[in-house]
Amino acid sequence: MKATDVLVKCLENEGVEYVFGFVGKENLDLIESISQSKQIQFIPVRQEQGAAFMASVYGTLAKKPGVCTATLGPGAANLLTGVATAQLDGSPLVAITGQAGLNRQHKQSHQYIEMVAVMTPVTKWSAQIKEASAIPEMIRKAFKTANEEKPGSVYLELPENLALEPVPPRPLPITSEQSVLPSHQAVQTAISCLNQSEKPFVIIGQKVIKQDACEELLNFISKLQAPTTHSFMAKGVIPKDAPNNYFTFGFNENDLILSGIDEADLLISIGFDKVERPPKEWNRKRIPVLHIDSQPEEPDEYYPTAATVVGHIKQSLEILNSFDVPPKSWIPSGNLKQKMQQSYQIALEYRTTEQMSLTIENVLHIVEKLSCDNTIVISDVGAHKISIARTYQPKKPGNLIISNGLASMGIAIPGAIGARLSRPNAPVICITGDGGALMTYSELETAKRLGLPLIIIVLNDQVLKLEQQMMNKKFGKSFGVFFENPDFLMLAESFGIKGFRPKTLTDFEKMLQSEISTSELVLIDIPLDHGKKK
């Protein structure tokens, strides 16, 4: 078999269902080999960045590597932002591109860039396939590396001249990974810390979701009864009405939760990834930390570990739950939880929608109200991401996708495609600002072509609102943040997509209620006050 046929056999062996990508001269043989597969569907996209975003979100929800492909040079370079997003968000992804033949890599050559060097800083492993016979080993290593802790991106490139070389079709067997258990001494030290603490505060990160440890976490915090907060990417791990739920943290230097954290004598960090918020910004008093994670902590003066429990989080929590630790219930002073509920507009006031204005927060309450348990909501990046992190409360863990590692604008529309393909029976709602929407708006054609039922909500205010707020705070004025938009409904119509523009919150609720269970692709353009030139 030719090398690309064997590569596809190896992808099939890894359980790959979709390859997102764009066709070019140097990956023609790979695309042709994929076309012969009865298992793998090739998803042609409109731009390579969209392919990587799709693969990243697919990998997050499917809990196995999403796969994207492109040609050499500009195609591979266009993958970079999405590959980096998966790396910092902890999403398993394998990117495979074509490359110039080995016979022209020693000199300047058309479209040739040394992409392994470019991709190395944003991946767990980047390599060029230099021998066609190494394909089975390298594909197996790529998927193993992408999926093991901490999940992330892997990049492989196949020089054009190797694509046709004959290779025996011998995919390597997939061996099960053994869970790492914490040491007995580490557990004993952790229990001692818990027993000695009077005011522990629990901080939860997304690895709890990624390692299926939510049930064990709920048992842990139910027994401990200490106040608990979670990061952006861990939303949904605690029920909205849990008495010790102090909601989301990680907004700014004046985060409301910081006053509660400052009162603690022990911070219990469970599966928290510092890429979301560095400890310097939330552990100002250098409070001792009980570190529970699948990986050792990085040295940080604002993260002084009193105990470290390293192992699979689910099993680590099971072990800790087997000990009798007395409850550590305490309430941060100053009615903190009530202040957070009010400031973050978490509790919807008792009013009808006719009495409420068309704001981001009120839109989110309607989305929350009409969503079912398995609804996937994906947020783009911008001021609305902050509103979603504060206000929206998902019913289940893992059903709200917020990119908070690289936090790249433009992820939501292609990400919604990846989400729907990974969860074909789940409603998917994409919430994006107009800035992020137009970065990857072309992928609506991809969604339409695939016949994917999605609801795309565009918050239309003609301003980069978050940047405007930061500039006003720093300089007392803003510059370079305003722009004009096309008519999103006419643009949607040009793609053959149904579009709506609500004038009131009641209009929006009726539209969403009507469309959320349909099998159509729908765009809802919500005009907001843009405050231009203020």
Coordinates of C-alpha atoms in Angstrom, one line a residue:
M1 CA 0.0 0.0 0.0
K2 CA 1.1 3.6 -0.6
A3 CA 2.2 5.5 2.5
T4 CA -0.9 7.7 2.7
D5 CA -3.1 4.6 2.5
V6 CA -1.3 3.1 5.5
L7 CA -1.5 6.5 7.3
V8 CA -5.3 6.4 6.9
K9 CA -5.4 2.8 8.1
C10 CA -3.6 4.0 11.2
L11 CA -6.1 6.8 11.7
E12 CA -8.9 4.2 11.4
N13 CA -7.1 2.1 14.0
E14 CA -7.2 5.1 16.3
G15 CA -11.0 5.4 16.0
V16 CA -10.9 8.6 13.9
E17 CA -14.3 9.6 12.5
Y18 CA -13.6 12.9 11.0
V19 CA -10.7 14.8 9.4
F20 CA -11.2 18.5 9.1
G21 CA -9.2 20.2 6.5
F22 CA -8.4 21.9 3.2
V23 CA -7.0 20.4 0.1
G24 CA -3.7 21.4 -1.5
K25 CA -1.1 20.0 -3.8
E26 CA 1.1 18.5 -1.1
N27 CA -1.7 16.6 0.7
L28 CA -3.6 15.4 -2.3
D29 CA -2.5 11.8 -1.8
L30 CA -3.7 11.9 1.8
I31 CA -7.1 13.3 0.9
E32 CA -7.4 10.7 -1.9
S33 CA -6.6 7.9 0.7
I34 CA -9.2 9.3 3.1
S35 CA -11.8 9.3 0.3
Q36 CA -11.4 5.5 0.2
S37 CA -12.1 5.0 3.9
K38 CA -15.5 3.7 4.9
Q39 CA -14.9 4.9 8.5
I40 CA -13.5 8.4 8.2
Q41 CA -15.4 11.4 6.7
F42 CA -13.4 14.3 5.3
I43 CA -14.9 17.7 6.3
P44 CA -13.7 20.3 3.7
V45 CA -13.6 23.7 5.5
R46 CA -13.3 27.3 4.2
Q47 CA -10.1 28.1 6.0
E48 CA -7.6 26.0 7.8
Q49 CA -7.9 27.8 11.1
G50 CA -11.5 26.7 11.1
A51 CA -10.4 23.1 10.7
A52 CA -8.2 23.3 13.7
F53 CA -10.9 25.0 15.8
M54 CA -13.3 22.2 14.8
A55 CA -10.8 19.5 15.7
S56 CA -10.1 21.2 19.1
V57 CA -13.7 21.4 20.2
Y58 CA -14.4 17.9 18.8
G59 CA -11.5 16.6 20.9
T60 CA -12.7 18.3 24.0
L61 CA -16.2 16.8 23.8
A62 CA -15.2 13.4 22.3
K63 CA -12.3 13.0 24.8
K64 CA -10.2 11.7 22.0
P65 CA -8.0 13.6 19.5
G66 CA -9.7 15.6 16.8
V67 CA -7.8 15.5 13.5
C68 CA -7.1 18.3 11.0
T69 CA -5.1 18.5 7.9
A70 CA -3.7 21.1 5.4
T71 CA -1.1 21.5 2.7
L72 CA 2.3 22.9 3.3
G73 CA 3.3 26.6 3.9
P74 CA 0.3 28.9 4.1
G75 CA -2.1 26.0 4.8
A76 CA 0.0 24.7 7.7
A77 CA 0.5 28.2 9.0
N78 CA -3.2 28.8 9.0
L79 CA -3.6 25.9 11.4
L80 CA -1.4 27.5 13.9
T81 CA -3.9 29.5 16.0
G82 CA -6.3 26.5 16.3
V83 CA -3.4 24.1 17.2
A84 CA -2.2 26.5 19.9
T85 CA -5.8 26.9 21.2
A86 CA -6.0 23.1 21.7
Q87 CA -2.6 23.1 23.4
L88 CA -3.5 25.7 26.0
D89 CA -7.1 24.6 26.4
G90 CA -6.0 21.0 27.0
S91 CA -7.8 19.6 24.1
P92 CA -6.4 16.5 22.3
L93 CA -5.7 17.3 18.6
V94 CA -3.5 15.8 15.9
A95 CA -2.6 18.0 12.9
I96 CA -1.2 16.4 9.8
T97 CA 0.0 18.4 6.9
G98 CA 1.8 17.9 3.6
Q99 CA 5.3 19.3 3.1
A100 CA 7.8 19.9 0.3
G101 CA 9.7 16.9 -0.8
L102 CA 12.9 16.1 1.0
N103 CA 14.8 16.8 -2.3
R104 CA 14.1 20.6 -2.0
Q105 CA 14.1 21.2 1.8
H106 CA 17.8 22.2 1.8
K107 CA 17.2 25.4 -0.2
Q108 CA 14.7 28.2 -0.6
S109 CA 11.7 26.7 -2.3
H110 CA 8.2 27.6 -3.3
Q111 CA 5.8 27.7 -0.2
Y112 CA 8.4 25.8 1.9
I113 CA 8.6 26.8 5.6
E114 CA 10.2 24.7 8.3
M115 CA 6.8 24.1 10.0
V116 CA 8.1 21.7 12.7
A117 CA 10.1 24.5 14.1
V118 CA 7.1 26.8 13.9
M119 CA 4.7 24.3 15.6
T120 CA 7.1 23.1 18.3
P121 CA 6.3 25.9 20.8
V122 CA 2.5 25.3 20.6
T123 CA 2.4 21.5 20.6
K124 CA 3.4 18.6 22.9
W125 CA 5.3 17.0 20.0
S126 CA 6.1 18.1 16.5
A127 CA 7.9 15.9 13.9
Q128 CA 8.5 15.3 10.3
I129 CA 7.9 11.8 8.9
K130 CA 11.3 11.1 7.3
E131 CA 10.8 7.4 6.6
A132 CA 7.5 6.1 5.3
S133 CA 8.0 2.9 7.2
A134 CA 7.8 4.9 10.4
I135 CA 4.2 6.0 9.9
P136 CA 2.5 3.4 12.1
E137 CA 4.8 4.2 15.0
M138 CA 4.6 7.9 14.6
I139 CA 0.8 7.9 14.3
R140 CA 0.4 5.8 17.4
K141 CA 2.8 8.0 19.3
A142 CA 1.0 11.1 18.1
F143 CA -2.4 10.0 19.4
K144 CA -1.0 8.6 22.6
T145 CA 0.9 11.9 23.3
A146 CA -2.1 14.1 22.4
N147 CA -4.5 12.2 24.7
E148 CA -2.3 11.6 27.7
E149 CA -2.1 14.1 30.6
K150 CA -2.2 17.0 30.0
P151 CA -4.0 16.6 26.6
G152 CA -2.9 18.9 23.9
S153 CA -1.7 19.2 20.3
V154 CA 0.6 17.1 18.1
Y155 CA 1.9 18.1 14.7
L156 CA 3.1 15.7 12.0
E157 CA 4.1 16.6 8.4
L158 CA 4.6 14.2 5.5
P159 CA 7.0 15.3 2.7
E160 CA 5.3 15.0 -0.7
N161 CA 7.9 12.5 -2.1
L162 CA 7.1 9.9 0.7
A163 CA 3.3 9.9 0.0
L164 CA 3.6 7.2 -2.7
E165 CA 6.2 5.0 -1.1
P166 CA 5.1 1.4 -0.5
V167 CA 4.6 0.5 3.2
P168 CA 3.2 -2.6 4.9
P169 CA -0.2 -1.9 6.4
R170 CA 0.7 -2.6 10.1
P171 CA -1.0 -0.2 12.5
L172 CA 0.3 -0.6 16.0
P173 CA -2.1 -2.0 18.6
I174 CA -3.6 0.5 21.1
T175 CA -2.8 -0.4 24.7
S176 CA -4.8 0.7 27.6
E177 CA -3.2 3.3 29.9
Q178 CA -2.8 2.5 33.5
S179 CA -4.1 5.1 36.0
V180 CA -1.6 6.6 38.3
L181 CA -2.5 6.5 41.9
P182 CA -1.2 8.9 44.5
S183 CA 1.3 7.6 47.0
H184 CA 0.2 6.6 50.5
Q185 CA 2.4 9.3 52.1
A186 CA 0.9 12.0 49.9
V187 CA -2.6 11.0 50.9
Q188 CA -1.7 11.0 54.5
T189 CA -0.2 14.4 54.3
A190 CA -3.3 15.7 52.5
I191 CA -5.6 14.3 55.2
S192 CA -3.4 15.9 57.9
C193 CA -3.7 19.3 56.1
L194 CA -7.5 18.9 55.9
N195 CA -7.8 18.0 59.6
Q196 CA -5.7 20.9 60.7
S197 CA -7.5 23.5 58.5
E198 CA -10.3 25.5 59.9
K199 CA -11.3 27.5 56.8
P200 CA -10.4 25.6 53.6
F201 CA -11.5 27.0 50.3
V202 CA -11.9 24.7 47.3
I203 CA -10.9 25.9 43.8
I204 CA -11.9 23.6 40.9
G205 CA -10.5 23.4 37.4
Q206 CA -11.5 21.8 34.1
K207 CA -9.4 18.6 34.6
V208 CA -12.1 17.4 37.0
I209 CA -14.4 17.2 33.9
K210 CA -11.8 15.8 31.6
Q211 CA -11.0 13.0 34.0
D212 CA -14.7 12.1 34.7
A213 CA -14.3 13.0 38.4
C214 CA -17.4 15.1 38.9
E215 CA -19.3 12.6 41.0
E216 CA -16.3 12.1 43.3
L217 CA -15.8 15.9 43.5
L218 CA -19.4 16.4 44.6
N219 CA -19.0 13.8 47.3
F220 CA -15.8 15.5 48.4
I221 CA -17.2 19.0 48.7
S222 CA -20.5 17.6 50.2
K223 CA -18.5 16.0 53.0
L224 CA -16.2 19.0 53.4
Q225 CA -18.9 21.6 53.2
A226 CA -16.4 24.4 52.5
P227 CA -17.0 27.2 50.1
T228 CA -16.1 26.3 46.6
T229 CA -15.4 28.2 43.4
H230 CA -14.5 27.1 39.8
S231 CA -12.7 28.3 36.8
F232 CA -14.3 29.4 33.5
M233 CA -13.6 26.0 31.8
A234 CA -15.0 24.1 34.8
K235 CA -18.5 25.6 34.8
G236 CA -21.2 23.1 35.5
V237 CA -19.2 21.0 38.0
I238 CA -21.3 22.2 40.9
P239 CA -25.1 22.4 40.8
K240 CA -26.3 26.0 40.6
D241 CA -28.2 25.8 43.9
A242 CA -25.5 24.0 45.9
P243 CA -25.1 25.8 49.3
N244 CA -21.3 26.0 49.0
N245 CA -21.2 27.1 45.4
Y246 CA -19.5 30.4 45.1
F247 CA -19.6 30.3 41.3
T248 CA -16.9 31.3 38.9
F249 CA -13.6 33.1 39.6
G250 CA -10.8 34.5 37.4
F251 CA -12.2 37.8 36.1
N252 CA -9.9 40.6 37.2
E253 CA -7.9 42.0 40.1
N254 CA -11.1 43.1 41.8
D255 CA -12.8 39.7 41.5
L256 CA -15.5 39.4 44.2
I257 CA -14.4 35.9 45.2
L258 CA -10.9 37.2 46.3
S259 CA -12.2 38.5 49.6
G260 CA -13.5 35.0 50.5
I261 CA -10.3 33.4 49.3
D262 CA -8.3 35.8 51.5
E263 CA -10.1 34.6 54.6
A264 CA -9.1 30.9 54.0
D265 CA -6.2 29.1 55.8
L266 CA -5.9 26.4 53.1
L267 CA -6.7 26.5 49.4
I268 CA -7.7 23.1 47.9
S269 CA -6.8 23.2 44.2
I270 CA -8.4 20.3 42.3
G271 CA -7.6 19.9 38.6
F272 CA -7.0 23.7 38.2
D273 CA -4.9 24.7 35.2
K274 CA -2.9 27.9 35.9
V275 CA -3.2 28.8 32.2
E276 CA -6.6 30.1 33.1
R277 CA -5.4 32.5 35.9
P278 CA -2.0 32.7 37.5
P279 CA -1.9 32.2 41.3
K280 CA -0.5 35.7 41.8
E281 CA -3.9 37.1 40.8
W282 CA -6.0 35.0 43.3
N283 CA -3.6 33.9 46.1
R284 CA -2.4 37.3 47.1
K285 CA -1.7 36.3 50.7
R286 CA 0.3 33.1 49.6
I287 CA -2.1 30.9 51.5
P288 CA -0.9 27.2 51.7
V289 CA -2.3 25.0 48.9
L290 CA -3.4 21.4 48.9
H291 CA -2.6 20.4 45.2
I292 CA -4.8 17.6 43.8
D293 CA -4.0 17.0 40.2
S294 CA -2.8 14.5 37.6
Q295 CA 0.4 16.5 37.3
P296 CA 2.9 17.9 39.8
E297 CA 2.6 21.6 40.5
E298 CA 4.9 24.1 38.8
P299 CA 7.1 26.2 41.2
D300 CA 5.3 29.5 42.0
E301 CA 5.8 31.7 45.0
Y302 CA 2.1 32.4 45.0
Y303 CA 1.3 28.7 45.0
P304 CA 3.0 27.4 48.2
T305 CA 2.0 23.7 48.4
A306 CA 1.4 22.2 51.9
A307 CA 0.6 18.9 50.3
T308 CA 0.6 17.4 46.8
V309 CA -1.7 14.5 45.7
V310 CA -0.6 13.6 42.2
G311 CA -2.6 10.9 40.3
H312 CA -5.7 10.3 38.3
I313 CA -8.1 12.9 39.9
K314 CA -11.1 10.6 40.0
Q315 CA -9.3 7.9 41.9
S316 CA -7.4 10.4 44.1
L317 CA -10.8 11.8 45.2
E318 CA -12.2 8.3 45.8
I319 CA -9.3 7.6 48.1
L320 CA -9.6 11.0 50.0
N321 CA -13.4 10.4 50.3
S322 CA -12.7 7.1 52.1
F323 CA -11.3 9.0 55.1
D324 CA -13.4 10.6 57.8
V325 CA -12.5 14.2 57.7
P326 CA -14.8 16.4 59.8
P327 CA -16.9 19.0 58.0
K328 CA -15.2 22.4 57.5
S329 CA -18.3 24.5 56.9
W330 CA -17.7 28.2 57.2
I331 CA -19.2 31.2 55.4
P332 CA -17.1 34.1 54.0
S333 CA -18.0 37.4 55.6
G334 CA -19.9 40.2 54.1
N335 CA -22.7 38.2 52.4
L336 CA -20.3 37.3 49.7
K337 CA -22.5 34.8 47.9
Q338 CA -25.5 37.1 47.8
K339 CA -23.2 39.9 46.4
M340 CA -21.9 37.6 43.7
Q341 CA -25.4 36.4 42.7
Q342 CA -26.5 40.1 42.4
S343 CA -23.4 41.4 40.7
Y344 CA -23.2 38.4 38.2
Q345 CA -27.0 38.6 37.7
I346 CA -27.2 34.8 38.4
A347 CA -30.7 34.9 39.9
L348 CA -33.3 36.1 37.5
E349 CA -35.5 38.7 39.1
Y350 CA -39.2 37.9 39.2
R351 CA -40.3 39.8 36.1
T352 CA -41.8 38.8 32.8
T353 CA -39.7 39.1 29.7
E354 CA -41.9 42.0 28.6
Q355 CA -40.6 44.0 31.5
M356 CA -36.9 43.1 30.8
S357 CA -34.5 44.7 28.3
L358 CA -32.5 42.9 25.5
T359 CA -29.2 42.6 27.4
I360 CA -26.5 39.9 27.2
E361 CA -27.4 38.8 30.7
N362 CA -31.1 38.5 30.0
V363 CA -30.4 36.7 26.8
L364 CA -28.3 34.2 28.8
H365 CA -31.1 33.7 31.2
I366 CA -33.4 32.7 28.3
V367 CA -30.8 30.4 26.9
E368 CA -30.4 28.8 30.4
K369 CA -34.2 28.5 30.8
L370 CA -34.8 26.8 27.4
S371 CA -31.7 24.6 27.4
C372 CA -32.1 20.9 28.2
D373 CA -29.6 18.8 30.2
N374 CA -27.5 17.9 27.1
T375 CA -27.5 21.2 25.4
I376 CA -24.0 22.3 24.4
V377 CA -23.3 26.1 24.6
I378 CA -20.1 27.4 23.0
S379 CA -18.8 30.9 23.7
D380 CA -16.6 33.0 21.5
V381 CA -14.0 35.3 23.0
G382 CA -14.8 38.9 24.0
A383 CA -16.8 40.8 26.6
H384 CA -19.7 38.4 26.2
K385 CA -17.4 35.5 27.3
I386 CA -17.1 37.3 30.7
S387 CA -20.9 37.6 30.9
I388 CA -21.3 34.0 30.1
A389 CA -18.7 32.9 32.7
R390 CA -20.5 35.0 35.3
T391 CA -24.2 34.6 34.5
Y392 CA -24.9 31.4 32.6
Q393 CA -25.2 28.3 34.7
P394 CA -25.0 25.0 32.7
K395 CA -27.1 22.1 33.9
K396 CA -24.3 19.5 33.4
P397 CA -20.5 19.7 33.5
G398 CA -18.7 19.8 30.2
N399 CA -21.7 21.3 28.3
L400 CA -20.4 24.9 28.2
I401 CA -17.3 25.4 26.1
I402 CA -15.2 28.5 26.9
S403 CA -11.8 28.7 25.5
N404 CA -9.8 30.3 28.3
G405 CA -6.3 29.2 27.5
L406 CA -5.2 30.9 24.3
A407 CA -8.7 32.5 24.2
S408 CA -8.7 33.2 20.5
M409 CA -11.5 35.1 18.9
G410 CA -13.3 33.2 16.1
I411 CA -13.5 29.8 17.7
A412 CA -17.3 29.7 18.3
I413 CA -18.7 29.1 14.8
P414 CA -16.3 26.4 13.7
G415 CA -16.2 25.1 17.2
A416 CA -20.0 24.6 17.1
I417 CA -19.5 22.4 14.0
G418 CA -17.0 20.2 15.9
A419 CA -19.4 20.1 18.9
R420 CA -22.3 19.0 16.8
L421 CA -20.3 16.2 15.1
S422 CA -19.0 15.0 18.4
R423 CA -22.5 15.0 20.0
P424 CA -24.9 14.5 17.1
N425 CA -28.0 14.2 19.4
A426 CA -27.3 17.3 21.5
P427 CA -28.7 20.8 20.7
V428 CA -25.8 23.2 20.1
I429 CA -26.0 26.9 20.7
C430 CA -23.1 29.2 19.6
I431 CA -22.9 32.6 21.2
T432 CA -20.5 35.0 19.5
G433 CA -19.8 38.7 19.3
D434 CA -19.8 40.4 15.9
G435 CA -16.0 40.7 16.1
G436 CA -15.3 37.0 16.5
A437 CA -18.2 36.0 14.2
L438 CA -16.7 37.7 11.1
M439 CA -13.3 36.1 11.7
T440 CA -14.7 32.7 10.8
Y441 CA -18.2 33.5 9.4
S442 CA -17.3 31.6 6.2
E443 CA -17.6 28.3 8.1
L444 CA -21.4 28.8 8.1
E445 CA -21.2 27.4 4.6
T446 CA -19.5 24.3 6.0
A447 CA -22.3 23.9 8.6
K448 CA -25.0 24.4 5.9
R449 CA -23.3 22.0 3.5
L450 CA -23.2 19.3 6.2
G451 CA -26.8 19.9 7.2
L452 CA -26.0 20.6 10.8
P453 CA -28.7 22.0 13.0
L454 CA -27.1 24.8 15.0
I455 CA -28.3 28.0 16.6
I456 CA -25.8 30.9 16.0
I457 CA -26.4 33.9 18.2
V458 CA -24.5 37.0 17.1
L459 CA -24.3 39.8 19.7
N460 CA -24.1 42.9 17.4
D461 CA -22.7 46.0 19.0
Q462 CA -20.1 47.1 16.4
V463 CA -17.4 47.5 19.0
L464 CA -14.6 45.4 20.6
K465 CA -16.3 46.0 23.9
L466 CA -13.7 44.3 26.2
E467 CA -10.9 46.2 24.6
Q468 CA -12.9 49.4 24.8
Q469 CA -13.4 48.9 28.5
M470 CA -9.7 48.2 29.1
M471 CA -8.6 51.3 27.1
N472 CA -11.1 53.5 28.9
K473 CA -9.8 52.3 32.2
K474 CA -6.1 52.7 31.3
F475 CA -6.2 55.8 29.1
G476 CA -9.6 57.4 29.8
K477 CA -10.5 57.0 26.1
S478 CA -10.6 54.3 23.5
F479 CA -9.3 54.0 20.0
G480 CA -9.4 51.5 17.1
V481 CA -12.3 49.4 18.6
F482 CA -15.2 50.5 16.5
F483 CA -16.2 49.0 13.1
E484 CA -19.2 48.6 10.8
N485 CA -21.0 45.4 10.2
P486 CA -22.8 43.9 7.2
D487 CA -26.4 43.0 7.5
F488 CA -26.1 39.6 9.2
L489 CA -29.5 38.5 8.1
M490 CA -28.8 39.2 4.5
L491 CA -25.5 37.5 4.8
A492 CA -27.1 34.5 6.4
E493 CA -29.7 34.4 3.6
S494 CA -26.9 34.4 1.0
F495 CA -25.7 31.1 2.7
G496 CA -29.3 29.8 2.5
I497 CA -29.7 30.1 6.3
K498 CA -32.7 31.2 8.2
G499 CA -32.2 34.4 10.1
F500 CA -34.0 36.4 12.8
R501 CA -33.5 39.8 14.4
P502 CA -35.5 40.2 17.7
K503 CA -36.5 43.6 18.8
T504 CA -37.3 42.7 22.4
L505 CA -36.4 39.9 24.9
T506 CA -39.9 38.4 24.4
D507 CA -39.2 38.2 20.6
F508 CA -35.9 36.4 21.4
E509 CA -37.5 33.9 23.7
K510 CA -40.2 33.1 21.2
M511 CA -37.6 32.6 18.4
L512 CA -35.3 30.4 20.5
Q513 CA -38.1 28.3 21.9
S514 CA -39.4 27.8 18.3
E515 CA -36.0 26.9 16.8
I516 CA -34.1 25.1 19.6
S517 CA -35.5 21.7 18.8
T518 CA -35.6 22.0 15.0
S519 CA -33.2 20.4 12.5
E520 CA -32.2 23.7 10.8
L521 CA -29.3 26.0 10.9
V522 CA -30.5 29.3 12.4
L523 CA -28.8 32.7 12.9
I524 CA -30.2 35.2 15.5
D525 CA -28.8 38.7 15.2
I526 CA -29.2 40.6 18.4
P527 CA -28.6 44.3 18.1
L528 CA -27.1 45.8 21.2
D529 CA -26.3 49.4 22.2
H530 CA -22.7 50.0 20.9
G531 CA -22.1 53.3 22.7
K532 CA -20.1 54.5 19.7
K533 CA -17.7 57.4 20.2
K534 CA -18.3 57.5 23.9

